[in-house]
PDB file of C-alpha atoms in Angstrom:
ATOM      1  CA  ASP A1421     -22.136 -41.827 -64.043  1.00 67.00           C
ATOM      2  CA  THR A1422     -23.004 -42.674 -60.409  1.00 71.00           C
ATOM      3  CA  GLU A1423     -20.230 -45.138 -59.803  1.00 92.00           C
ATOM      4  CA  VAL A1424     -18.267 -45.668 -56.661  1.00 97.00           C
ATOM      5  CA  THR A1425     -15.521 -48.259 -57.079  1.00 97.00           C
ATOM      6  CA  GLN A1426     -13.852 -50.294 -54.335  1.00 98.00           C
ATOM      7  CA  THR A1427     -10.851 -52.587 -54.276  1.00 97.00           C
ATOM      8  CA  PRO A1428     -10.284 -55.344 -53.463  1.00 98.00           C
ATOM      9  CA  LYS A1429     -13.617 -57.200 -53.790  1.00 97.00           C
ATOM     10  CA  HIS A1430     -12.535 -59.807 -51.308  1.00 97.00           C
ATOM     11  CA  LEU A1431      -9.868 -59.775 -48.622  1.00 97.00           C
ATOM     12  CA  VAL A1432      -8.718 -62.461 -46.221  1.00 97.00           C
ATOM     13  CA  MET A1433      -6.303 -61.338 -43.530  1.00 95.00           C
ATOM     14  CA  GLY A1434      -4.807 -62.634 -40.331  1.00 92.00           C
ATOM     15  CA  MET A1435      -5.088 -60.792 -37.062  1.00 92.00           C
ATOM     16  CA  THR A1436      -1.466 -59.600 -37.267  1.00 91.00           C
ATOM     17  CA  ASN A1437      -1.680 -58.339 -40.870  1.00 91.00           C
ATOM     18  CA  LYS A1438      -1.885 -54.768 -42.150  1.00 96.00           C
ATOM     19  CA  LYS A1439      -4.034 -54.155 -45.187  1.00 97.00           C
ATOM     20  CA  SER A1440      -5.857 -51.278 -46.847  1.00 98.00           C
ATOM     21  CA  LEU A1441      -9.211 -50.908 -48.563  1.00 98.00           C
ATOM     22  CA  LYS A1442      -9.507 -48.397 -51.400  1.00 98.00           C
ATOM     23  CA  CYS A1443     -12.442 -46.370 -52.692  1.00 98.00           C
ATOM     24  CA  GLU A1444     -12.726 -43.984 -55.651  1.00 98.00           C
ATOM     25  CA  GLN A1445     -15.451 -41.776 -57.091  1.00 97.00           C
ATOM     26  CA  HIS A1446     -15.425 -39.285 -59.937  1.00 93.00           C
ATOM     27  CA  MET A1447     -18.808 -37.654 -59.444  1.00 93.00           C
ATOM     28  CA  GLY A1448     -17.305 -34.594 -57.805  1.00 92.00           C
ATOM     29  CA  HIS A1449     -18.900 -35.453 -54.460  1.00 93.00           C
ATOM     30  CA  ARG A1450     -17.193 -33.791 -51.528  1.00 92.00           C
ATOM     31  CA  ALA A1451     -18.466 -36.124 -48.850  1.00 94.00           C
ATOM     32  CA  MET A1452     -17.249 -39.719 -48.594  1.00 96.00           C
ATOM     33  CA  TYR A1453     -18.136 -42.442 -46.151  1.00 97.00           C
ATOM     34  CA  TRP A1454     -17.046 -45.782 -44.736  1.00 98.00           C
ATOM     35  CA  TYR A1455     -19.714 -48.215 -43.587  1.00 98.00           C
ATOM     36  CA  LYS A1456     -19.570 -51.704 -42.085  1.00 98.00           C
ATOM     37  CA  GLN A1457     -22.366 -54.162 -42.787  1.00 97.00           C
ATOM     38  CA  LYS A1458     -22.934 -57.481 -41.087  1.00 96.00           C
ATOM     39  CA  ALA A1459     -25.190 -60.141 -42.607  1.00 94.00           C
ATOM     40  CA  LYS A1460     -28.919 -59.325 -42.525  1.00 92.00           C
ATOM     41  CA  LYS A1461     -28.240 -55.934 -40.946  1.00 95.00           C
ATOM     42  CA  PRO A1462     -28.331 -52.392 -42.422  1.00 96.00           C
ATOM     43  CA  PRO A1463     -25.059 -50.575 -43.056  1.00 97.00           C
ATOM     44  CA  GLU A1464     -23.485 -49.065 -39.959  1.00 96.00           C
ATOM     45  CA  LEU A1465     -21.661 -45.752 -40.335  1.00 96.00           C
ATOM     46  CA  MET A1466     -17.983 -45.687 -39.389  1.00 97.00           C
ATOM     47  CA  PHE A1467     -16.447 -42.479 -40.782  1.00 97.00           C
ATOM     48  CA  VAL A1468     -17.453 -39.418 -42.788  1.00 96.00           C
ATOM     49  CA  TYR A1469     -15.089 -37.133 -44.682  1.00 96.00           C
ATOM     50  CA  SER A1470     -16.289 -33.783 -45.894  1.00 94.00           C
ATOM     51  CA  TYR A1471     -13.991 -31.755 -48.137  1.00 94.00           C
ATOM     52  CA  GLU A1472     -11.184 -34.220 -47.324  1.00 95.00           C
ATOM     53  CA  LYS A1473     -11.448 -33.617 -43.572  1.00 96.00           C
ATOM     54  CA  LEU A1474     -12.667 -36.199 -41.082  1.00 96.00           C
ATOM     55  CA  SER A1475     -16.066 -34.901 -39.914  1.00 94.00           C
ATOM     56  CA  ILE A1476     -17.613 -37.891 -38.174  1.00 93.00           C
ATOM     57  CA  ASN A1477     -15.980 -40.809 -36.391  1.00 95.00           C
ATOM     58  CA  GLU A1478     -18.617 -43.090 -34.909  1.00 94.00           C
ATOM     59  CA  SER A1479     -16.344 -44.220 -32.071  1.00 93.00           C
ATOM     60  CA  VAL A1480     -14.608 -46.729 -34.301  1.00 97.00           C
ATOM     61  CA  PRO A1481     -11.707 -48.710 -32.749  1.00 96.00           C
ATOM     62  CA  SER A1482      -8.245 -47.388 -33.663  1.00 96.00           C
ATOM     63  CA  ARG A1483      -7.407 -50.594 -35.529  1.00 97.00           C
ATOM     64  CA  PHE A1484      -9.416 -48.940 -38.343  1.00 98.00           C
ATOM     65  CA  SER A1485      -7.653 -45.827 -39.698  1.00 98.00           C
ATOM     66  CA  PRO A1486      -9.301 -43.798 -42.475  1.00 98.00           C
ATOM     67  CA  GLU A1487      -7.430 -41.572 -44.910  1.00 98.00           C
ATOM     68  CA  CYS A1488      -8.661 -39.184 -47.615  1.00 97.00           C
ATOM     69  CA  PRO A1489      -5.709 -38.375 -49.928  1.00 96.00           C
ATOM     70  CA  ASN A1490      -7.808 -36.215 -52.239  1.00 94.00           C
ATOM     71  CA  SER A1491     -11.410 -35.476 -53.074  1.00 91.00           C
ATOM     72  CA  SER A1492     -11.788 -38.621 -55.212  1.00 96.00           C
ATOM     73  CA  LEU A1493     -10.069 -41.170 -53.035  1.00 98.00           C
ATOM     74  CA  LEU A1494     -10.760 -42.733 -49.682  1.00 98.00           C
ATOM     75  CA  ASN A1495      -8.725 -45.391 -47.929  1.00 98.00           C
ATOM     76  CA  LEU A1496      -9.324 -47.524 -44.869  1.00 98.00           C
ATOM     77  CA  HIS A1497      -6.231 -48.907 -43.241  1.00 98.00           C
ATOM     78  CA  LEU A1498      -6.635 -52.109 -41.230  1.00 97.00           C
ATOM     79  CA  HIS A1499      -4.325 -53.374 -38.558  1.00 96.00           C
ATOM     80  CA  ALA A1500      -4.579 -56.007 -35.832  1.00 94.00           C
ATOM     81  CA  LEU A1501      -8.221 -56.788 -36.662  1.00 95.00           C
ATOM     82  CA  GLN A1502     -10.371 -59.299 -34.769  1.00 96.00           C
ATOM     83  CA  PRO A1503     -12.485 -62.074 -36.265  1.00 96.00           C
ATOM     84  CA  GLU A1504     -15.591 -60.108 -35.345  1.00 97.00           C
ATOM     85  CA  ASP A1505     -14.452 -57.410 -37.757  1.00 97.00           C
ATOM     86  CA  SER A1506     -15.298 -59.736 -40.633  1.00 97.00           C
ATOM     87  CA  ALA A1507     -17.990 -57.980 -42.649  1.00 97.00           C
ATOM     88  CA  LEU A1508     -18.824 -56.198 -45.873  1.00 98.00           C
ATOM     89  CA  TYR A1509     -17.117 -52.792 -45.916  1.00 98.00           C
ATOM     90  CA  LEU A1510     -18.915 -50.227 -48.005  1.00 98.00           C
ATOM     91  CA  CYS A1511     -17.733 -46.912 -49.303  1.00 98.00           C
ATOM     92  CA  ALA A1512     -20.199 -44.216 -50.288  1.00 97.00           C
ATOM     93  CA  SER A1513     -20.213 -40.646 -51.527  1.00 96.00           C
ATOM     94  CA  SER A1514     -22.892 -38.009 -51.426  1.00 93.00           C
ATOM     95  CA  GLN A1515     -24.008 -34.601 -52.697  1.00 89.00           C
ATOM     96  CA  ARG A1516     -26.730 -32.229 -51.761  1.00 85.00           C
ATOM     97  CA  HIS A1517     -28.239 -29.559 -53.980  1.00 80.00           C
ATOM     98  CA  GLY A1518     -31.104 -27.837 -52.298  1.00 79.00           C
ATOM     99  CA  ASP A1519     -33.917 -30.358 -52.007  1.00 79.00           C
ATOM    100  CA  ILE A1520     -31.913 -33.104 -53.643  1.00 82.00           C
ATOM    101  CA  TYR A1521     -29.726 -35.394 -51.515  1.00 86.00           C
ATOM    102  CA  GLU A1522     -28.130 -38.470 -53.012  1.00 90.00           C
ATOM    103  CA  GLN A1523     -25.768 -40.983 -51.434  1.00 93.00           C
ATOM    104  CA  TYR A1524     -24.278 -43.699 -53.629  1.00 95.00           C
ATOM    105  CA  PHE A1525     -22.606 -46.854 -52.425  1.00 97.00           C
ATOM    106  CA  GLY A1526     -19.818 -48.895 -53.881  1.00 97.00           C
ATOM    107  CA  PRO A1527     -20.032 -52.704 -54.294  1.00 96.00           C
ATOM    108  CA  GLY A1528     -18.134 -53.303 -51.054  1.00 97.00           C
ATOM    109  CA  THR A1529     -15.101 -55.270 -49.957  1.00 98.00           C
ATOM    110  CA  ARG A1530     -15.912 -58.560 -48.250  1.00 97.00           C
ATOM    111  CA  LEU A1531     -13.402 -58.893 -45.451  1.00 97.00           C
ATOM    112  CA  THR A1532     -12.655 -62.099 -43.578  1.00 97.00           C
ATOM    113  CA  VAL A1533     -10.335 -61.970 -40.534  1.00 97.00           C
ATOM    114  CA  THR A1534      -8.849 -65.334 -39.609  1.00 94.00           C
TER     115      THR A1534
ATOM    116  CA  GLN B1440     -38.012 -47.084 -29.874  1.00 76.00           C
ATOM    117  CA  LYS B1441     -35.881 -47.084 -33.022  1.00 82.00           C
ATOM    118  CA  GLU B1442     -35.720 -43.857 -35.047  1.00 91.00           C
ATOM    119  CA  VAL B1443     -36.753 -45.773 -38.161  1.00 95.00           C
ATOM    120  CA  GLU B1444     -38.953 -48.858 -38.138  1.00 95.00           C
ATOM    121  CA  GLN B1445     -39.201 -51.180 -41.112  1.00 95.00           C
ATOM    122  CA  ASP B1446     -40.956 -54.547 -41.259  1.00 84.00           C
ATOM    123  CA  PRO B1447     -38.184 -57.060 -42.040  1.00 80.00           C
ATOM    124  CA  GLY B1448     -40.564 -59.443 -43.737  1.00 84.00           C
ATOM    125  CA  PRO B1449     -39.746 -61.688 -45.427  1.00 92.00           C
ATOM    126  CA  LEU B1450     -42.235 -60.781 -48.119  1.00 96.00           C
ATOM    127  CA  SER B1451     -43.037 -63.299 -50.857  1.00 97.00           C
ATOM    128  CA  VAL B1452     -45.229 -62.326 -53.850  1.00 97.00           C
ATOM    129  CA  PRO B1453     -46.081 -63.765 -57.250  1.00 98.00           C
ATOM    130  CA  GLU B1454     -44.688 -62.173 -60.396  1.00 98.00           C
ATOM    131  CA  GLY B1455     -46.778 -59.242 -61.524  1.00 98.00           C
ATOM    132  CA  ALA B1456     -48.011 -58.316 -58.040  1.00 98.00           C
ATOM    133  CA  ILE B1457     -47.934 -54.799 -56.606  1.00 98.00           C
ATOM    134  CA  VAL B1458     -45.530 -54.651 -53.700  1.00 97.00           C
ATOM    135  CA  SER B1459     -45.783 -52.132 -50.843  1.00 97.00           C
ATOM    136  CA  LEU B1460     -42.792 -51.525 -48.597  1.00 97.00           C
ATOM    137  CA  ASN B1461     -43.082 -49.163 -45.620  1.00 96.00           C
ATOM    138  CA  CYS B1462     -41.093 -47.352 -42.968  1.00 97.00           C
ATOM    139  CA  THR B1463     -42.115 -45.170 -40.069  1.00 96.00           C
ATOM    140  CA  TYR B1464     -39.873 -42.706 -38.359  1.00 95.00           C
ATOM    141  CA  SER B1465     -39.971 -40.657 -35.235  1.00 93.00           C
ATOM    142  CA  ASN B1466     -37.629 -37.664 -35.739  1.00 89.00           C
ATOM    143  CA  SER B1467     -39.271 -34.571 -37.252  1.00 87.00           C
ATOM    144  CA  ALA B1468     -35.821 -33.322 -38.310  1.00 87.00           C
ATOM    145  CA  PHE B1469     -35.618 -35.976 -40.998  1.00 87.00           C
ATOM    146  CA  GLN B1470     -35.986 -34.281 -44.364  1.00 87.00           C
ATOM    147  CA  TYR B1471     -34.377 -36.507 -47.001  1.00 91.00           C
ATOM    148  CA  PHE B1472     -35.814 -39.919 -47.778  1.00 93.00           C
ATOM    149  CA  MET B1473     -34.201 -42.655 -49.795  1.00 94.00           C
ATOM    150  CA  TRP B1474     -34.904 -46.239 -50.838  1.00 97.00           C
ATOM    151  CA  TYR B1475     -32.082 -48.631 -51.596  1.00 98.00           C
ATOM    152  CA  ARG B1476     -32.176 -52.076 -53.164  1.00 98.00           C
ATOM    153  CA  GLN B1477     -29.483 -54.537 -52.102  1.00 98.00           C
ATOM    154  CA  TYR B1478     -28.878 -57.816 -53.814  1.00 96.00           C
ATOM    155  CA  SER B1479     -27.181 -60.563 -51.813  1.00 92.00           C
ATOM    156  CA  ARG B1480     -23.466 -59.835 -51.224  1.00 88.00           C
ATOM    157  CA  LYS B1481     -23.630 -56.540 -53.172  1.00 92.00           C
ATOM    158  CA  GLY B1482     -23.622 -52.881 -52.175  1.00 95.00           C
ATOM    159  CA  PRO B1483     -26.920 -50.988 -51.769  1.00 97.00           C
ATOM    160  CA  GLU B1484     -28.205 -49.367 -54.959  1.00 96.00           C
ATOM    161  CA  LEU B1485     -30.025 -46.042 -54.704  1.00 94.00           C
ATOM    162  CA  LEU B1486     -33.533 -46.485 -56.180  1.00 95.00           C
ATOM    163  CA  MET B1487     -35.370 -43.349 -55.244  1.00 93.00           C
ATOM    164  CA  TYR B1488     -34.821 -40.179 -53.273  1.00 91.00           C
ATOM    165  CA  THR B1489     -37.446 -37.692 -52.183  1.00 90.00           C
ATOM    166  CA  TYR B1490     -37.587 -34.547 -50.099  1.00 85.00           C
ATOM    167  CA  SER B1491     -41.113 -33.288 -49.744  1.00 78.00           C
ATOM    168  CA  SER B1492     -44.358 -35.019 -48.915  1.00 83.00           C
ATOM    169  CA  GLY B1493     -46.105 -36.530 -51.898  1.00 86.00           C
ATOM    170  CA  ASN B1494     -45.393 -39.071 -54.589  1.00 90.00           C
ATOM    171  CA  LYS B1495     -42.422 -39.536 -56.914  1.00 93.00           C
ATOM    172  CA  GLU B1496     -42.561 -41.976 -59.741  1.00 96.00           C
ATOM    173  CA  ASP B1497     -39.756 -43.654 -61.715  1.00 95.00           C
ATOM    174  CA  GLY B1498     -40.841 -46.438 -64.015  1.00 96.00           C
ATOM    175  CA  ARG B1499     -42.362 -49.265 -62.000  1.00 97.00           C
ATOM    176  CA  PHE B1500     -41.320 -47.617 -58.689  1.00 97.00           C
ATOM    177  CA  THR B1501     -43.254 -44.995 -56.758  1.00 97.00           C
ATOM    178  CA  ALA B1502     -41.964 -43.404 -53.541  1.00 96.00           C
ATOM    179  CA  GLN B1503     -44.459 -41.804 -51.212  1.00 96.00           C
ATOM    180  CA  VAL B1504     -43.730 -39.562 -48.225  1.00 95.00           C
ATOM    181  CA  ASP B1505     -46.246 -38.422 -45.631  1.00 94.00           C
ATOM    182  CA  LYS B1506     -44.370 -36.105 -43.260  1.00 92.00           C
ATOM    183  CA  SER B1507     -47.427 -35.476 -41.135  1.00 92.00           C
ATOM    184  CA  SER B1508     -47.713 -39.150 -40.309  1.00 93.00           C
ATOM    185  CA  LYS B1509     -43.909 -39.785 -40.476  1.00 94.00           C
ATOM    186  CA  TYR B1510     -44.519 -42.583 -42.935  1.00 95.00           C
ATOM    187  CA  ILE B1511     -42.720 -43.452 -46.162  1.00 96.00           C
ATOM    188  CA  SER B1512     -43.572 -46.100 -48.754  1.00 96.00           C
ATOM    189  CA  LEU B1513     -42.113 -47.680 -51.839  1.00 97.00           C
ATOM    190  CA  PHE B1514     -44.495 -49.279 -54.328  1.00 97.00           C
ATOM    191  CA  ILE B1515     -43.295 -51.656 -56.984  1.00 98.00           C
ATOM    192  CA  ARG B1516     -45.763 -52.296 -59.845  1.00 98.00           C
ATOM    193  CA  ASP B1517     -45.666 -55.417 -62.041  1.00 98.00           C
ATOM    194  CA  SER B1518     -43.023 -56.998 -59.813  1.00 98.00           C
ATOM    195  CA  GLN B1519     -40.418 -59.181 -61.463  1.00 98.00           C
ATOM    196  CA  PRO B1520     -38.197 -62.011 -60.116  1.00 98.00           C
ATOM    197  CA  SER B1521     -35.299 -59.608 -60.630  1.00 97.00           C
ATOM    198  CA  ASP B1522     -36.812 -57.364 -57.958  1.00 98.00           C
ATOM    199  CA  SER B1523     -36.031 -60.053 -55.376  1.00 98.00           C
ATOM    200  CA  ALA B1524     -33.635 -58.314 -52.980  1.00 97.00           C
ATOM    201  CA  THR B1525     -33.514 -56.543 -49.633  1.00 97.00           C
ATOM    202  CA  TYR B1526     -35.014 -53.063 -49.655  1.00 98.00           C
ATOM    203  CA  LEU B1527     -33.737 -50.501 -47.221  1.00 98.00           C
ATOM    204  CA  CYS B1528     -35.314 -47.178 -46.353  1.00 97.00           C
ATOM    205  CA  ALA B1529     -32.810 -44.487 -45.325  1.00 96.00           C
ATOM    206  CA  ILE B1530     -33.519 -41.097 -43.898  1.00 94.00           C
ATOM    207  CA  LYS B1531     -31.339 -38.063 -43.263  1.00 91.00           C
ATOM    208  CA  ALA B1532     -31.889 -34.950 -41.247  1.00 86.00           C
ATOM    209  CA  GLY B1533     -31.481 -31.560 -42.864  1.00 78.00           C
ATOM    210  CA  GLY B1534     -28.676 -29.145 -42.274  1.00 74.00           C
ATOM    211  CA  THR B1535     -25.282 -30.275 -43.531  1.00 76.00           C
ATOM    212  CA  SER B1536     -24.602 -31.570 -47.015  1.00 73.00           C
ATOM    213  CA  TYR B1537     -23.119 -34.687 -45.435  1.00 81.00           C
ATOM    214  CA  GLY B1538     -24.252 -36.671 -42.485  1.00 80.00           C
ATOM    215  CA  LYS B1539     -25.499 -39.865 -41.086  1.00 86.00           C
ATOM    216  CA  LEU B1540     -28.209 -41.883 -42.838  1.00 91.00           C
ATOM    217  CA  THR B1541     -30.556 -43.664 -40.486  1.00 93.00           C
ATOM    218  CA  PHE B1542     -31.560 -46.982 -42.019  1.00 96.00           C
ATOM    219  CA  GLY B1543     -34.500 -49.234 -41.516  1.00 96.00           C
ATOM    220  CA  GLN B1544     -33.724 -52.886 -40.826  1.00 96.00           C
ATOM    221  CA  GLY B1545     -34.455 -53.809 -44.448  1.00 96.00           C
ATOM    222  CA  THR B1546     -37.301 -55.855 -45.956  1.00 97.00           C
ATOM    223  CA  ILE B1547     -36.378 -59.098 -47.755  1.00 96.00           C
ATOM    224  CA  LEU B1548     -38.563 -59.449 -50.877  1.00 97.00           C
ATOM    225  CA  THR B1549     -38.908 -62.531 -53.014  1.00 97.00           C
ATOM    226  CA  VAL B1550     -40.840 -62.382 -56.272  1.00 98.00           C
ATOM    227  CA  HIS B1551     -41.542 -65.886 -57.519  1.00 97.00           C
ATOM    228  CA  PRO B1552     -42.377 -66.726 -61.163  1.00 95.00           C
TER     229      PRO B1552
END
């Protein structure tokens, strides 16, 4: 099973709202990621958690707040977003065993900020 | 110069054709090479991953890596309309078990019946 699940599939929020995106994987991967993808562009890394600790923050604005409650779950808390934050938000998880490196993506949450 | 260059296409081929998708990269530290397929409004799906130079085959798909030329390819044999999607190459440096993937811009492929 190489499944990463994300909820909700779609989210519409106003600029004053607070909402959260959720991600879950049960592959035993110890690294989890948040990406942002705009139309016709590749995914853009936001955050990386390794062993439930934040390892990489790609200078993401503080209105995005990640959280890793345990090794299977990853949340992204959203507050005071701007219309330009509208995008597909992708969660991913990865593992490396010697020469093998695999990173699997979830289906994404399509976020619209009004 | 971008670290990974990928021809965005679009690429349009008839059903049954052999498709060749390519990326070049500049960083010799890159060690892990992946190809993703992304259908419209969906998340990227991992198709192939490779580490060393050479070929790796999985069904109709063959991934090829030439580290000396810093060139990677994905071949699709007997292409089908269901292969119509955006194909992204993604590369990772060695070292940590986690880390940033560097993506190509993606190639839009259409296979017409």
